[in-house]
PDB file of C-alpha atoms in Angstrom:
ATOM      1  CA  MET A   1     -96.724  14.914  49.202  1.00  0.00           C
ATOM      2  CA  LYS A   2     -94.274  15.614  46.282  1.00  0.00           C
ATOM      3  CA  LYS A   3     -94.748  18.720  44.313  1.00  0.00           C
ATOM      4  CA  MET A   4     -95.508  18.053  40.570  1.00  0.00           C
ATOM      5  CA  GLN A   5     -92.913  19.243  38.237  1.00  0.00           C
ATOM      6  CA  PRO A   6     -93.684  21.124  35.015  1.00  0.00           C
ATOM      7  CA  ALA A   7     -93.708  18.567  31.828  1.00  0.00           C
ATOM      8  CA  PHE A   8     -95.067  18.044  28.375  1.00  0.00           C
ATOM      9  CA  THR A   9     -97.837  15.624  28.116  1.00  0.00           C
ATOM     10  CA  LEU A  10     -97.415  12.812  25.517  1.00  0.00           C
ATOM     11  CA  VAL A  11    -100.127  14.336  23.188  1.00  0.00           C
ATOM     12  CA  GLU A  12     -97.901  17.591  22.989  1.00  0.00           C
ATOM     13  CA  LEU A  13     -94.842  15.833  21.978  1.00  0.00           C
ATOM     14  CA  LEU A  14     -96.577  13.614  19.516  1.00  0.00           C
ATOM     15  CA  THR A  15     -98.085  16.993  17.867  1.00  0.00           C
ATOM     16  CA  THR A  16     -94.776  18.524  18.050  1.00  0.00           C
ATOM     17  CA  LEU A  17     -92.932  15.437  16.108  1.00  0.00           C
ATOM     18  CA  THR A  18     -95.735  15.319  13.657  1.00  0.00           C
ATOM     19  CA  VAL A  19     -95.599  19.002  12.734  1.00  0.00           C
ATOM     20  CA  GLY A  20     -91.901  19.045  12.577  1.00  0.00           C
ATOM     21  CA  SER A  21     -91.955  15.921  10.462  1.00  0.00           C
ATOM     22  CA  THR A  22     -94.115  17.357   7.988  1.00  0.00           C
ATOM     23  CA  LEU A  23     -92.038  20.559   7.833  1.00  0.00           C
ATOM     24  CA  MET A  24     -88.995  18.454   7.194  1.00  0.00           C
ATOM     25  CA  VAL A  25     -90.736  16.099   4.457  1.00  0.00           C
ATOM     26  CA  LEU A  26     -91.668  19.693   2.711  1.00  0.00           C
ATOM     27  CA  ALA A  27     -88.174  20.992   2.846  1.00  0.00           C
ATOM     28  CA  VAL A  28     -86.785  17.686   1.502  1.00  0.00           C
ATOM     29  CA  ASN A  29     -89.259  17.734  -1.394  1.00  0.00           C
ATOM     30  CA  LEU A  30     -88.484  21.162  -2.200  1.00  0.00           C
ATOM     31  CA  VAL A  31     -84.612  20.801  -2.120  1.00  0.00           C
ATOM     32  CA  HIS A  32     -85.208  17.668  -4.465  1.00  0.00           C
ATOM     33  CA  GLN A  33     -87.501  19.699  -6.983  1.00  0.00           C
ATOM     34  CA  THR A  34     -84.886  22.440  -6.887  1.00  0.00           C
ATOM     35  CA  MET A  35     -82.083  19.830  -7.786  1.00  0.00           C
ATOM     36  CA  LEU A  36     -84.224  18.162 -10.578  1.00  0.00           C
ATOM     37  CA  LEU A  37     -84.777  21.676 -12.208  1.00  0.00           C
ATOM     38  CA  SER A  38     -81.288  22.779 -11.991  1.00  0.00           C
ATOM     39  CA  GLN A  39     -80.002  19.406 -13.554  1.00  0.00           C
ATOM     40  CA  THR A  40     -82.468  19.974 -16.370  1.00  0.00           C
ATOM     41  CA  ALA A  41     -81.481  23.501 -16.940  1.00  0.00           C
ATOM     42  CA  ARG A  42     -77.650  22.031 -16.878  1.00  0.00           C
ATOM     43  CA  ASP A  43     -78.651  19.794 -19.606  1.00  0.00           C
ATOM     44  CA  LYS A  44     -80.626  22.205 -21.816  1.00  0.00           C
ATOM     45  CA  VAL A  45     -77.589  24.511 -21.658  1.00  0.00           C
ATOM     46  CA  GLN A  46     -75.012  21.588 -22.507  1.00  0.00           C
ATOM     47  CA  ARG A  47     -77.114  20.546 -25.466  1.00  0.00           C
ATOM     48  CA  LEU A  48     -77.501  24.143 -26.742  1.00  0.00           C
ATOM     49  CA  GLN A  49     -73.708  24.649 -26.532  1.00  0.00           C
ATOM     50  CA  THR A  50     -73.036  21.433 -28.393  1.00  0.00           C
ATOM     51  CA  THR A  51     -75.418  22.396 -31.168  1.00  0.00           C
ATOM     52  CA  ASN A  52     -73.927  25.966 -31.249  1.00  0.00           C
ATOM     53  CA  LEU A  53     -70.640  24.298 -31.723  1.00  0.00           C
ATOM     54  CA  PHE A  54     -71.857  21.901 -34.491  1.00  0.00           C
ATOM     55  CA  VAL A  55     -73.409  24.735 -36.160  1.00  0.00           C
ATOM     56  CA  ASP A  56     -70.463  26.869 -36.229  1.00  0.00           C
ATOM     57  CA  GLN A  57     -68.529  24.144 -37.900  1.00  0.00           C
ATOM     58  CA  TRP A  58     -71.250  23.635 -40.480  1.00  0.00           C
ATOM     59  CA  ARG A  59     -71.032  27.418 -41.003  1.00  0.00           C
ATOM     60  CA  ARG A  60     -67.271  27.430 -41.166  1.00  0.00           C
ATOM     61  CA  GLU A  61     -67.104  24.466 -43.754  1.00  0.00           C
ATOM     62  CA  ILE A  62     -69.680  26.095 -45.865  1.00  0.00           C
ATOM     63  CA  HIS A  63     -68.041  29.344 -46.315  1.00  0.00           C
ATOM     64  CA  ALA A  64     -64.990  27.625 -47.021  1.00  0.00           C
ATOM     65  CA  ALA A  65     -66.435  25.085 -49.613  1.00  0.00           C
ATOM     66  CA  GLN A  66     -65.405  24.914 -53.161  1.00  0.00           C
ATOM     67  CA  SER A  67     -68.808  23.163 -54.116  1.00  0.00           C
ATOM     68  CA  VAL A  68     -71.846  21.901 -52.168  1.00  0.00           C
ATOM     69  CA  GLU A  69     -74.092  18.977 -53.245  1.00  0.00           C
ATOM     70  CA  VAL A  70     -77.508  18.531 -51.568  1.00  0.00           C
ATOM     71  CA  ASN A  71     -77.810  14.896 -52.040  1.00  0.00           C
ATOM     72  CA  SER A  72     -81.320  14.755 -50.234  1.00  0.00           C
ATOM     73  CA  ASP A  73     -83.052  16.708 -47.637  1.00  0.00           C
ATOM     74  CA  GLN A  74     -81.038  14.207 -45.420  1.00  0.00           C
ATOM     75  CA  GLU A  75     -77.414  14.476 -46.771  1.00  0.00           C
ATOM     76  CA  VAL A  76     -75.054  17.197 -47.990  1.00  0.00           C
ATOM     77  CA  THR A  77     -71.652  16.856 -49.378  1.00  0.00           C
ATOM     78  CA  ILE A  78     -69.147  19.641 -48.983  1.00  0.00           C
ATOM     79  CA  ASN A  79     -66.076  19.770 -51.100  1.00  0.00           C
ATOM     80  CA  LEU A  80     -63.304  21.727 -49.434  1.00  0.00           C
ATOM     81  CA  GLN A  81     -60.127  23.065 -51.008  1.00  0.00           C
ATOM     82  CA  ASP A  82     -58.058  20.242 -49.889  1.00  0.00           C
ATOM     83  CA  ASP A  83     -60.286  17.992 -52.217  1.00  0.00           C
ATOM     84  CA  LEU A  84     -61.471  16.216 -49.013  1.00  0.00           C
ATOM     85  CA  PRO A  85     -65.172  16.038 -48.872  1.00  0.00           C
ATOM     86  CA  VAL A  86     -67.278  16.495 -45.635  1.00  0.00           C
ATOM     87  CA  ILE A  87     -70.603  14.720 -45.704  1.00  0.00           C
ATOM     88  CA  TYR A  88     -73.601  15.918 -43.142  1.00  0.00           C
ATOM     89  CA  LYS A  89     -76.188  13.067 -42.652  1.00  0.00           C
ATOM     90  CA  ILE A  90     -79.352  12.925 -40.692  1.00  0.00           C
ATOM     91  CA  VAL A  91     -79.978   9.589 -39.302  1.00  0.00           C
ATOM     92  CA  GLU A  92     -82.308   8.707 -36.593  1.00  0.00           C
ATOM     93  CA  HIS A  93     -82.350  11.774 -34.660  1.00  0.00           C
ATOM     94  CA  GLN A  94     -78.628  12.435 -34.897  1.00  0.00           C
ATOM     95  CA  LEU A  95     -76.993  15.124 -37.308  1.00  0.00           C
ATOM     96  CA  ILE A  96     -73.706  13.196 -38.365  1.00  0.00           C
ATOM     97  CA  ARG A  97     -70.581  14.681 -39.766  1.00  0.00           C
ATOM     98  CA  LEU A  98     -68.112  12.681 -41.552  1.00  0.00           C
ATOM     99  CA  ARG A  99     -64.985  13.860 -42.908  1.00  0.00           C
ATOM    100  CA  GLN A 100     -62.076  11.714 -44.452  1.00  0.00           C
ATOM    101  CA  ALA A 101     -58.619  12.880 -43.282  1.00  0.00           C
ATOM    102  CA  VAL A 102     -55.499  12.789 -45.092  1.00  0.00           C
ATOM    103  CA  ASN A 103     -54.206   9.538 -43.549  1.00  0.00           C
ATOM    104  CA  GLY A 104     -57.435   7.723 -44.702  1.00  0.00           C
ATOM    105  CA  VAL A 105     -58.996   7.686 -41.090  1.00  0.00           C
ATOM    106  CA  THR A 106     -62.479   9.002 -41.186  1.00  0.00           C
ATOM    107  CA  GLU A 107     -63.500  11.627 -38.455  1.00  0.00           C
ATOM    108  CA  ARG A 108     -67.069  11.143 -37.261  1.00  0.00           C
ATOM    109  CA  ASP A 109     -68.737  13.653 -34.986  1.00  0.00           C
ATOM    110  CA  ALA A 110     -72.424  13.369 -34.008  1.00  0.00           C
ATOM    111  CA  LEU A 111     -75.129  15.580 -32.632  1.00  0.00           C
ATOM    112  CA  GLN A 112     -77.897  14.073 -30.741  1.00  0.00           C
ATOM    113  CA  LEU A 113     -81.328  15.413 -31.672  1.00  0.00           C
ATOM    114  CA  GLY A 114     -84.527  15.239 -29.494  1.00  0.00           C
ATOM    115  CA  GLU A 115     -87.431  13.173 -30.777  1.00  0.00           C
ATOM    116  CA  ARG A 116     -89.250  16.195 -31.360  1.00  0.00           C
ATOM    117  CA  THR A 117     -86.496  18.050 -33.356  1.00  0.00           C
ATOM    118  CA  ASN A 118     -86.852  18.330 -37.221  1.00  0.00           C
ATOM    119  CA  CYS A 119     -83.685  18.506 -39.011  1.00  0.00           C
ATOM    120  CA  GLN A 120     -83.223  19.041 -42.844  1.00  0.00           C
ATOM    121  CA  PHE A 121     -81.131  20.407 -45.391  1.00  0.00           C
ATOM    122  CA  GLU A 122     -82.194  22.463 -48.410  1.00  0.00           C
ATOM    123  CA  MET A 123     -80.681  24.188 -51.414  1.00  0.00           C
ATOM    124  CA  LEU A 124     -82.133  27.668 -51.797  1.00  0.00           C
ATOM    125  CA  LEU A 125     -81.675  29.860 -54.819  1.00  0.00           C
ATOM    126  CA  GLU A 126     -81.104  33.692 -55.708  1.00  0.00           C
ATOM    127  CA  PRO A 127     -78.702  34.056 -53.833  1.00  0.00           C
ATOM    128  CA  GLN A 128     -77.805  30.335 -54.133  1.00  0.00           C
ATOM    129  CA  ARG A 129     -76.926  28.762 -50.762  1.00  0.00           C
ATOM    130  CA  VAL A 130     -77.560  25.703 -48.777  1.00  0.00           C
ATOM    131  CA  ALA A 131     -79.675  25.820 -45.360  1.00  0.00           C
ATOM    132  CA  LEU A 132     -79.519  23.537 -42.328  1.00  0.00           C
ATOM    133  CA  THR A 133     -82.819  23.998 -40.586  1.00  0.00           C
ATOM    134  CA  LEU A 134     -83.174  22.765 -36.840  1.00  0.00           C
ATOM    135  CA  GLU A 135     -86.586  23.203 -35.572  1.00  0.00           C
ATOM    136  CA  SER A 136     -87.507  21.978 -31.984  1.00  0.00           C
ATOM    137  CA  GLN A 137     -91.003  22.155 -30.356  1.00  0.00           C
ATOM    138  CA  LEU A 138     -90.374  24.048 -27.176  1.00  0.00           C
ATOM    139  CA  ASP A 139     -92.957  22.142 -24.921  1.00  0.00           C
ATOM    140  CA  GLY A 140     -90.770  19.355 -23.954  1.00  0.00           C
ATOM    141  CA  PRO A 141     -87.289  18.483 -22.590  1.00  0.00           C
ATOM    142  CA  ASP A 142     -85.795  17.555 -26.062  1.00  0.00           C
ATOM    143  CA  PHE A 143     -83.867  19.779 -28.141  1.00  0.00           C
TER     144      PHE A 143
END
């Protein structure tokens, strides 16, 4: 008679495979969620950096302006020293900057705003100044 060698039963192997598979699915799901959060954070940082650059450009041009005309709460014309106006417009969730260059070509920059972002221009008095207001609801992915 042969001596029985120690071995695993089929139930033990299936239980081990089930537990291992479940742990693997949980680990993959965790890595996926982490990657999504990381991408969302990178996108928000990119939008904030782009917005800061656009606002800095606005600030520089306002401080260098000879005159400023607020055409509406959606459009402002800034007349600079070189007599070439810069026009800022708010059109369909975009803040657009238009400037005619010396050679007649129009430079166009656009800042994409989120659907829940409110943007407007306003002429303020005492002291006289022009305000660009950007307001965003913080409960969603838009800026």
